[in-house]
Short mmCIF file of C-alpha atoms in Angstrom, two decimals:
data_model
loop_
_atom_site.label_atom_id
_atom_site.label_comp_id
_atom_site.label_asym_id
_atom_site.label_seq_id
_atom_site.Cartn_x
_atom_site.Cartn_y
_atom_site.Cartn_z
CA MET B 1240 31.59 1.38 41.99
CA LYS B 1241 33.32 1.35 38.94
CA SER B 1242 36.71 2.88 40.90
CA ARG B 1243 37.97 0.93 42.91
CA ILE B 1244 37.74 2.43 46.54
CA ASP B 1245 41.09 3.47 46.97
CA ASP B 1246 41.39 5.19 43.80
CA ILE B 1247 38.92 7.57 45.66
CA LEU B 1248 38.92 7.56 49.44
CA VAL B 1249 42.47 7.38 52.05
CA LEU B 1250 41.10 4.84 54.88
CA ARG B 1251 43.21 4.89 58.02
CA ALA B 1252 42.70 3.89 61.45
CA GLY B 1253 44.79 3.25 64.28
CA PRO B 1254 44.73 0.01 65.65
CA GLU B 1255 41.42 -0.10 68.06
CA ALA B 1256 39.32 0.82 64.55
CA ARG B 1257 40.87 -1.41 62.53
CA ALA B 1258 40.32 -3.97 64.65
CA ALA B 1259 36.16 -2.71 65.48
CA ILE B 1260 35.49 -1.95 61.96
CA ALA B 1261 36.95 -5.94 61.17
CA ARG B 1262 34.62 -7.25 63.82
CA GLN B 1263 31.69 -4.64 62.85
CA GLY B 1264 31.63 -3.87 59.69
CA VAL B 1265 31.35 0.22 59.41
CA ASP B 1266 28.68 0.49 61.70
CA ALA B 1267 27.38 3.97 62.69
CA ASP B 1268 27.07 3.52 65.93
CA LEU B 1269 30.44 2.56 66.14
CA PHE B 1270 31.44 6.28 66.23
CA SER B 1271 30.86 8.14 69.19
CA SER B 1272 32.66 11.30 67.72
CA LEU B 1273 33.09 13.64 64.85
CA LEU B 1274 36.59 15.87 64.59
CA GLY B 1275 36.29 18.98 61.80
CA ALA B 1276 40.43 20.91 60.43
CA SER B 1277 40.61 24.10 59.76
CA GLY B 1278 41.04 24.38 56.03
CA GLY B 1279 39.05 27.34 54.55
CA PRO B 1280 37.94 26.58 50.80
CA LYS B 1281 39.27 22.90 51.18
CA TRP B 1282 36.11 21.91 52.78
CA LEU B 1283 34.72 22.10 49.85
CA ILE B 1284 35.99 18.95 49.13
CA LEU B 1285 34.45 17.02 51.82
CA ALA B 1286 30.79 18.61 50.27
CA GLY B 1287 29.70 14.46 48.81
CA LEU B 1288 30.97 12.70 52.17
CA ASP B 1289 28.74 15.15 54.51
CA ARG B 1290 25.84 14.81 52.07
CA TYR B 1291 26.73 11.17 52.20
CA LEU B 1292 27.63 11.32 56.14
CA ALA B 1293 24.92 13.69 57.09
CA GLY B 1294 21.58 13.15 55.01
CA THR B 1295 22.71 9.44 55.28
CA PHE B 1296 25.11 8.04 57.57
CA PHE B 1297 24.22 9.36 60.42
CA HIS B 1298 20.35 10.16 59.80
CA ASP B 1299 18.22 8.08 61.79
CA ARG B 1300 20.75 8.36 64.25
CA GLN B 1301 19.64 8.01 68.16
CA GLN B 1302 22.99 7.90 70.59
CA PRO B 1303 24.96 10.73 70.82
CA LEU B 1304 27.49 11.82 68.65
CA ALA B 1305 29.91 14.57 69.69
CA LEU B 1306 31.50 17.41 67.20
CA LEU B 1307 34.59 19.06 68.30
CA GLY B 1308 35.58 21.03 65.33
CA THR B 1309 37.53 23.99 64.65
CA SER B 1310 36.80 27.37 62.43
CA ILE B 1311 35.54 25.93 59.13
CA GLY B 1312 35.10 21.95 60.68
CA THR B 1313 32.75 23.33 63.22
CA TRP B 1314 30.48 25.45 60.75
CA ARG B 1315 30.47 22.25 58.66
CA HIS B 1316 29.47 20.35 62.33
CA ALA B 1317 26.77 23.46 62.04
CA TYR B 1318 25.01 21.36 58.99
CA TYR B 1319 25.02 18.05 61.01
CA ALA B 1320 23.63 20.11 64.26
CA GLN B 1321 20.35 21.01 62.25
CA ARG B 1322 17.24 19.83 61.87
CA ASP B 1323 17.74 19.30 57.98
CA PRO B 1324 21.13 18.86 57.56
CA VAL B 1325 21.37 18.40 53.70
CA ALA B 1326 19.23 21.95 53.31
CA ALA B 1327 21.49 23.77 55.26
CA LEU B 1328 24.84 22.09 53.26
CA ASP B 1329 23.33 23.04 49.90
CA ARG B 1330 22.10 26.53 51.70
CA PHE B 1331 25.99 27.25 52.74
CA LEU B 1332 27.37 25.64 49.58
CA SER B 1333 25.19 28.03 47.29
CA ALA B 1334 26.20 31.32 50.25
CA TYR B 1335 29.66 30.26 49.93
CA LEU B 1336 30.24 29.69 45.67
CA SER B 1337 28.99 32.68 45.72
CA GLN B 1338 30.98 35.43 47.38
CA ARG B 1339 32.58 38.54 45.61
CA TYR B 1340 34.96 41.22 47.02
CA SER B 1341 36.83 43.86 45.83
CA ALA B 1342 39.63 44.58 44.48
CA LYS B 1343 41.26 45.11 47.91
CA PRO B 1344 39.09 43.78 50.40
CA ASP B 1345 40.30 45.01 53.84
CA VAL B 1346 39.52 43.44 57.34
CA ALA B 1347 35.87 44.85 57.82
CA GLU B 1348 34.14 43.53 54.25
CA LEU B 1349 36.36 40.05 55.30
CA THR B 1350 34.23 40.29 58.14
CA ARG B 1351 30.79 41.40 56.54
CA GLU B 1352 30.86 38.14 54.19
CA ALA B 1353 31.66 35.34 57.10
CA GLU B 1354 28.62 37.30 58.81
CA ARG B 1355 26.78 36.71 55.82
CA LEU B 1356 27.71 32.94 54.69
CA LEU B 1357 26.90 32.06 58.84
CA MET B 1358 23.92 33.40 57.82
CA ALA B 1359 23.21 31.70 55.09
CA LEU B 1360 24.86 28.34 56.70
CA LEU B 1361 22.27 28.59 59.77
CA GLY B 1362 19.15 30.05 58.26
CA GLU B 1363 16.01 30.96 60.41
CA HIS B 1364 15.97 28.53 62.60
CA GLY B 1365 19.86 27.09 63.19
CA ALA B 1366 21.32 28.45 65.44
CA ALA B 1367 18.63 26.84 68.39
CA GLU B 1368 18.82 23.84 66.70
CA ILE B 1369 22.29 23.61 67.21
CA VAL B 1370 21.98 24.59 71.05
CA ASP B 1371 19.27 22.46 71.52
CA ASN B 1372 20.64 19.09 69.32
CA ALA B 1373 20.85 16.57 72.06
CA VAL B 1374 22.28 13.85 69.30
CA PHE B 1375 25.08 15.92 67.45
CA ARG B 1376 26.16 17.66 70.29
CA THR B 1377 28.77 19.86 69.23
CA HIS B 1378 31.77 21.33 70.30
CA ILE B 1379 33.00 24.99 68.90
CA LEU B 1380 36.77 25.09 69.79
CA ALA B 1381 38.46 29.00 69.47
CA ALA B 1382 41.58 30.95 70.67
CA ARG B 1383 41.65 33.43 73.55
CA CYS B 1384 44.55 35.94 72.94
CA ARG B 1385 47.15 37.39 75.14
CA GLY B 1386 49.45 40.71 74.95
CA LEU B 1387 50.54 41.44 71.39
CA VAL B 1388 48.28 38.86 69.56
CA ALA B 1389 45.04 40.04 71.33
CA ALA B 1390 45.67 43.64 70.12
CA ASP B 1391 43.90 45.15 66.89
CA ASN B 1392 47.19 47.34 65.49
CA ARG B 1393 48.12 45.69 62.60
CA HIS B 1394 52.23 45.73 63.75
CA ALA B 1395 51.28 44.45 66.81
CA LEU B 1396 49.60 41.40 65.94
CA LEU B 1397 52.48 40.61 63.52
CA GLY B 1398 54.85 40.51 66.16
CA GLY B 1399 52.42 38.64 68.50
CA LEU B 1400 52.40 36.24 65.79
CA ALA B 1401 55.73 36.46 64.44
CA ILE B 1402 57.14 35.28 68.30
CA ALA B 1403 54.49 32.84 69.20
CA ALA B 1404 55.12 30.92 65.53
CA ILE B 1405 59.17 31.34 66.77
CA LEU B 1406 58.34 29.78 69.99
CA ASN B 1407 55.99 27.06 68.85
CA ILE B 1408 59.23 25.62 67.02
CA VAL B 1409 60.48 24.96 70.00
CA SER B 1410 56.78 23.41 71.55
CA ARG B 1411 53.69 23.51 70.95
CA LYS B 1412 53.25 23.88 74.74
CA SER B 1413 54.73 27.53 74.01
CA LEU B 1414 51.27 28.64 72.31
CA ALA B 1415 50.11 28.50 76.19
CA LEU B 1416 51.98 32.26 76.83
CA SER B 1417 49.97 33.48 73.64
CA PHE B 1418 46.79 31.78 73.79
CA GLU B 1419 43.95 30.05 75.65
CA ARG B 1420 41.75 27.25 74.35
CA ALA B 1421 38.16 28.12 74.92
CA THR B 1422 35.73 25.26 74.00
CA PHE B 1423 31.95 26.46 73.55
CA GLY B 1424 29.95 22.88 74.43
CA PRO B 1425 26.87 21.46 75.35
CA ALA B 1426 25.47 23.28 78.82
CA HIS B 1427 25.39 20.43 80.84
CA GLY B 1428 29.10 19.02 80.23
CA GLY B 1429 30.85 18.99 77.43
CA ASP B 1430 32.78 15.74 75.72
CA PHE B 1431 36.21 16.25 74.82
CA ARG B 1432 39.83 17.39 77.40
CA LEU B 1433 42.74 18.56 75.07
CA ALA B 1434 46.06 18.72 76.63
CA GLY B 1435 49.26 20.59 76.46
CA LEU B 1436 47.45 23.55 76.58
CA PRO B 1437 45.10 25.91 79.16
CA GLY B 1438 41.96 26.00 78.05
CA PHE B 1439 38.66 26.49 80.07
CA ALA B 1440 34.94 25.31 79.00
CA VAL B 1441 31.96 27.95 78.22
CA PRO B 1442 28.24 26.37 77.71
CA LEU B 1443 26.67 26.50 74.16
CA THR B 1444 23.76 28.80 73.71
CA ILE B 1445 21.80 30.31 71.77
CA GLU B 1446 23.39 34.00 73.17
CA ASN B 1447 26.35 32.35 72.17
CA VAL B 1448 26.47 30.69 69.17
CA VAL B 1449 27.20 33.09 66.32
CA ASP B 1450 29.61 34.25 68.10
CA ALA B 1451 31.12 31.23 68.90
CA LEU B 1452 31.25 30.23 65.27
CA LEU B 1453 32.46 33.67 64.16
CA ALA B 1454 35.30 33.36 66.73
CA THR B 1455 36.47 30.07 66.14
CA ALA B 1456 37.03 31.03 62.08
CA ALA B 1457 38.89 34.11 62.75
CA VAL B 1458 41.53 34.21 61.13
CA PRO B 1459 44.53 37.21 62.22
CA MET B 1460 44.77 39.84 59.78
CA VAL B 1461 42.26 38.30 57.34
CA PHE B 1462 39.21 38.39 59.99
CA ALA B 1463 37.74 40.66 62.90
CA PRO B 1464 38.31 38.85 66.13
CA ARG B 1465 34.83 38.43 68.30
CA ARG B 1466 34.93 40.55 71.55
CA GLY B 1467 32.04 40.29 74.55
CA ILE B 1468 31.04 36.38 73.63
CA ALA B 1469 28.12 35.65 75.76
CA GLY B 1470 28.79 33.64 78.61
CA ALA B 1471 32.40 33.61 78.13
CA PRO B 1472 35.34 35.78 79.55
CA ALA B 1473 35.93 38.67 78.95
CA GLY B 1474 38.92 38.86 75.75
CA THR B 1475 40.10 38.64 72.15
CA TYR B 1476 38.84 35.72 70.49
CA ARG B 1477 40.30 34.63 67.18
CA ASP B 1478 40.44 30.81 65.03
CA GLY B 1479 40.61 27.30 66.91
CA GLY B 1480 43.11 26.95 64.01
CA ILE B 1481 45.75 28.30 65.93
CA THR B 1482 46.12 25.86 68.51
CA ASP B 1483 43.92 23.31 67.20
CA TYR B 1484 43.63 23.12 63.28
CA HIS B 1485 43.93 19.33 62.46
CA PHE B 1486 44.45 18.34 66.09
CA ASP B 1487 47.03 17.01 67.60
CA LEU B 1488 45.61 14.01 69.11
CA ASP B 1489 46.07 13.92 72.55
CA ILE B 1490 42.22 14.12 73.23
CA ASP B 1491 40.17 12.86 76.28
CA ALA B 1492 36.65 11.77 74.11
CA PRO B 1493 33.52 9.75 74.62
CA PRO B 1494 34.57 5.87 74.53
CA GLY B 1495 33.91 4.81 70.94
CA LEU B 1496 35.27 5.24 67.56
CA VAL B 1497 37.10 8.97 66.09
CA LEU B 1498 35.63 9.49 62.57
CA TYR B 1499 37.55 11.65 60.55
CA PRO B 1500 36.98 13.21 57.23
CA HIS B 1501 39.96 15.49 56.61
CA PHE B 1502 41.98 17.15 53.03
CA TYR B 1503 44.08 15.21 53.42
CA GLY B 1504 45.40 11.37 54.37
CA ARG B 1505 48.12 13.88 57.12
CA ILE B 1506 47.31 15.76 59.83
CA THR B 1507 49.11 18.98 61.26
CA PRO B 1508 48.57 20.05 64.92
CA GLY B 1509 48.16 23.58 65.06
CA TRP B 1510 48.27 26.50 62.80
CA PHE B 1511 52.32 26.89 62.69
CA ASP B 1512 52.32 23.79 62.48
CA LYS B 1513 52.43 23.66 58.64
CA MET B 1514 56.03 24.41 58.03
CA LEU B 1515 57.00 22.03 60.49
CA LYS B 1516 57.18 18.84 58.47
CA TRP B 1517 58.40 16.89 61.71
CA ARG B 1518 55.98 18.06 63.76
CA LYS B 1519 53.58 14.79 63.60
CA ALA B 1520 50.00 14.80 65.52
CA GLY B 1521 49.76 12.03 68.02
CA GLY B 1522 48.03 11.15 71.04
CA ALA B 1523 45.89 7.65 72.66
CA LEU B 1524 42.57 9.53 70.12
CA ALA B 1525 44.90 8.28 67.34
CA ALA B 1526 43.80 4.81 67.98
CA ARG B 1527 40.48 4.63 67.73
CA THR B 1528 40.44 7.27 64.93
CA LEU B 1529 39.33 6.69 61.50
CA LEU B 1530 40.35 8.98 59.33
CA VAL B 1531 38.45 9.81 55.23
CA ALA B 1532 40.48 11.75 52.83
CA PRO B 1533 40.57 11.85 49.16
CA SER B 1534 43.33 10.10 47.49
CA PRO B 1535 45.93 12.00 46.46
CA ALA B 1536 44.44 10.12 42.74
CA PHE B 1537 41.29 11.37 43.06
CA ILE B 1538 42.99 15.40 43.93
CA ALA B 1539 44.85 14.80 40.53
CA SER B 1540 41.49 14.07 38.63
CA LEU B 1541 40.02 17.97 39.91
CA PRO B 1542 41.06 21.16 37.86
CA GLY B 1543 44.53 22.33 38.64
CA LYS B 1544 45.63 19.00 39.86
CA ALA B 1545 44.47 20.27 43.91
CA ILE B 1546 41.72 21.07 46.06
CA PRO B 1547 40.23 24.29 46.38
CA ASP B 1548 41.94 26.88 48.57
CA ARG B 1549 41.64 30.39 49.97
CA ARG B 1550 44.85 31.66 47.31
CA ASP B 1551 42.42 30.49 44.51
CA PHE B 1552 41.30 34.57 45.40
CA LEU B 1553 44.36 35.47 44.51
CA HIS B 1554 45.13 33.73 41.34
CA MET B 1555 42.13 33.22 39.52
CA ASP B 1556 39.43 35.71 39.01
CA ASP B 1557 35.98 35.29 39.47
CA ALA B 1558 33.97 33.17 37.15
CA ALA B 1559 37.41 31.03 36.78
CA ARG B 1560 37.66 30.10 40.81
CA GLU B 1561 33.71 29.32 40.94
CA ARG B 1562 33.63 26.88 38.06
CA ASN B 1563 36.88 25.53 39.44
CA TRP B 1564 34.95 25.14 42.64
CA ARG B 1565 31.86 24.01 41.48
CA ALA B 1566 33.69 21.17 40.03
CA ALA B 1567 34.88 20.33 42.79
CA VAL B 1568 31.78 19.70 45.04
CA ALA B 1569 30.29 17.77 42.13
CA ALA B 1570 33.40 15.70 42.10
CA SER B 1571 33.04 15.38 46.21
CA GLU B 1572 29.79 13.18 45.35
CA GLN B 1573 32.43 10.38 44.90
CA LEU B 1574 33.62 10.59 48.16
CA GLY B 1575 30.15 9.72 49.05
CA GLU B 1576 29.63 7.12 46.95
CA ALA B 1577 33.11 5.52 47.94
CA PHE B 1578 32.33 5.49 51.02
CA SER B 1579 28.45 3.86 51.15
CA ALA B 1580 30.53 1.44 48.43
CA TRP B 1581 33.24 1.17 51.66
CA GLN B 1582 30.10 0.33 53.91
CA GLU B 1583 28.81 -2.32 51.84
CA ASP B 1584 32.12 -4.33 51.22
CA ARG B 1585 31.96 -8.01 52.37
CA ASP B 1586 35.74 -7.21 54.10
CA PRO B 1587 35.92 -3.39 54.48
CA ALA B 1588 39.51 -3.43 56.86
CA ARG B 1589 41.18 -4.64 54.20
CA TRP B 1590 40.87 -1.30 52.61
CA LEU B 1591 42.15 0.09 55.94
CA GLN B 1592 46.32 1.80 56.38
CA PRO B 1593 47.42 2.73 59.60
CA LEU B 1594 47.11 5.85 60.98
#
């Protein structure tokens, strides 16, 4: 590479991850889990890295890899778990970049477009391939709502979200008053246990995989929630990022390292924690996690010196937004190239910063 690896990537590792990489190099079989964060259009900046990881790094994998994500994070995992992940990624990119809306789209219009994007991502056989994949074991996290946050009435929902946000300032555990985690995962047992909040597991099936993927992306006030999900307790299911925006790393995961491709070099545990700068992610899983993110210098090289964001719909016309997003996707190929160069480095541990 012409550029240094750390000009492109931030690589943060817990002590166990660092020791394993120093000992064995960057071996795909070191990793047993893959995390995916919420973030809407921010995912576009990871497209090039995902292309390398799904299409090359993990391409011939035989050992199970447990995938856990919320919202767009688990939609990204949906192409990892398909038979041809690169083709699924390209379908999703094409649909995502072509989004168009009326001047003032309502929840119904936004939800219809989300459904169109998901169908493009899944293609003809993707839903079945995800459910049946014994190597890439998909776990989709959604939030089952209680009380006011389960309401369709806009004012009631706003009130419920405001109460949850205020209580969350005191403690993340207060989210249990309004939300339960629902983990849709392999029918014969999931791979993750998440602490701190109540939750339950639902076998992921061909009958519920589409609803689960739509539920985890159902941002309140933006998309319609999902109800009547096959095999799941009755209720209102919304965005998994509400409870686990970037994840608190208080997670019990399979033995081995955790690979976490992320938009940022920092982790914000829940949706309501975005404004709480003191709220940091912790937990035992941090020790064996490798976080990979675009560097500040790389982000500064993008149009507007920023990665794609949902606010771009408000501040740009369609042509400008699509132009900027396509430029970001093209630039994201550098992340995959930098990861490949790091993998081949004689001393990959020297590039690691502490997590």
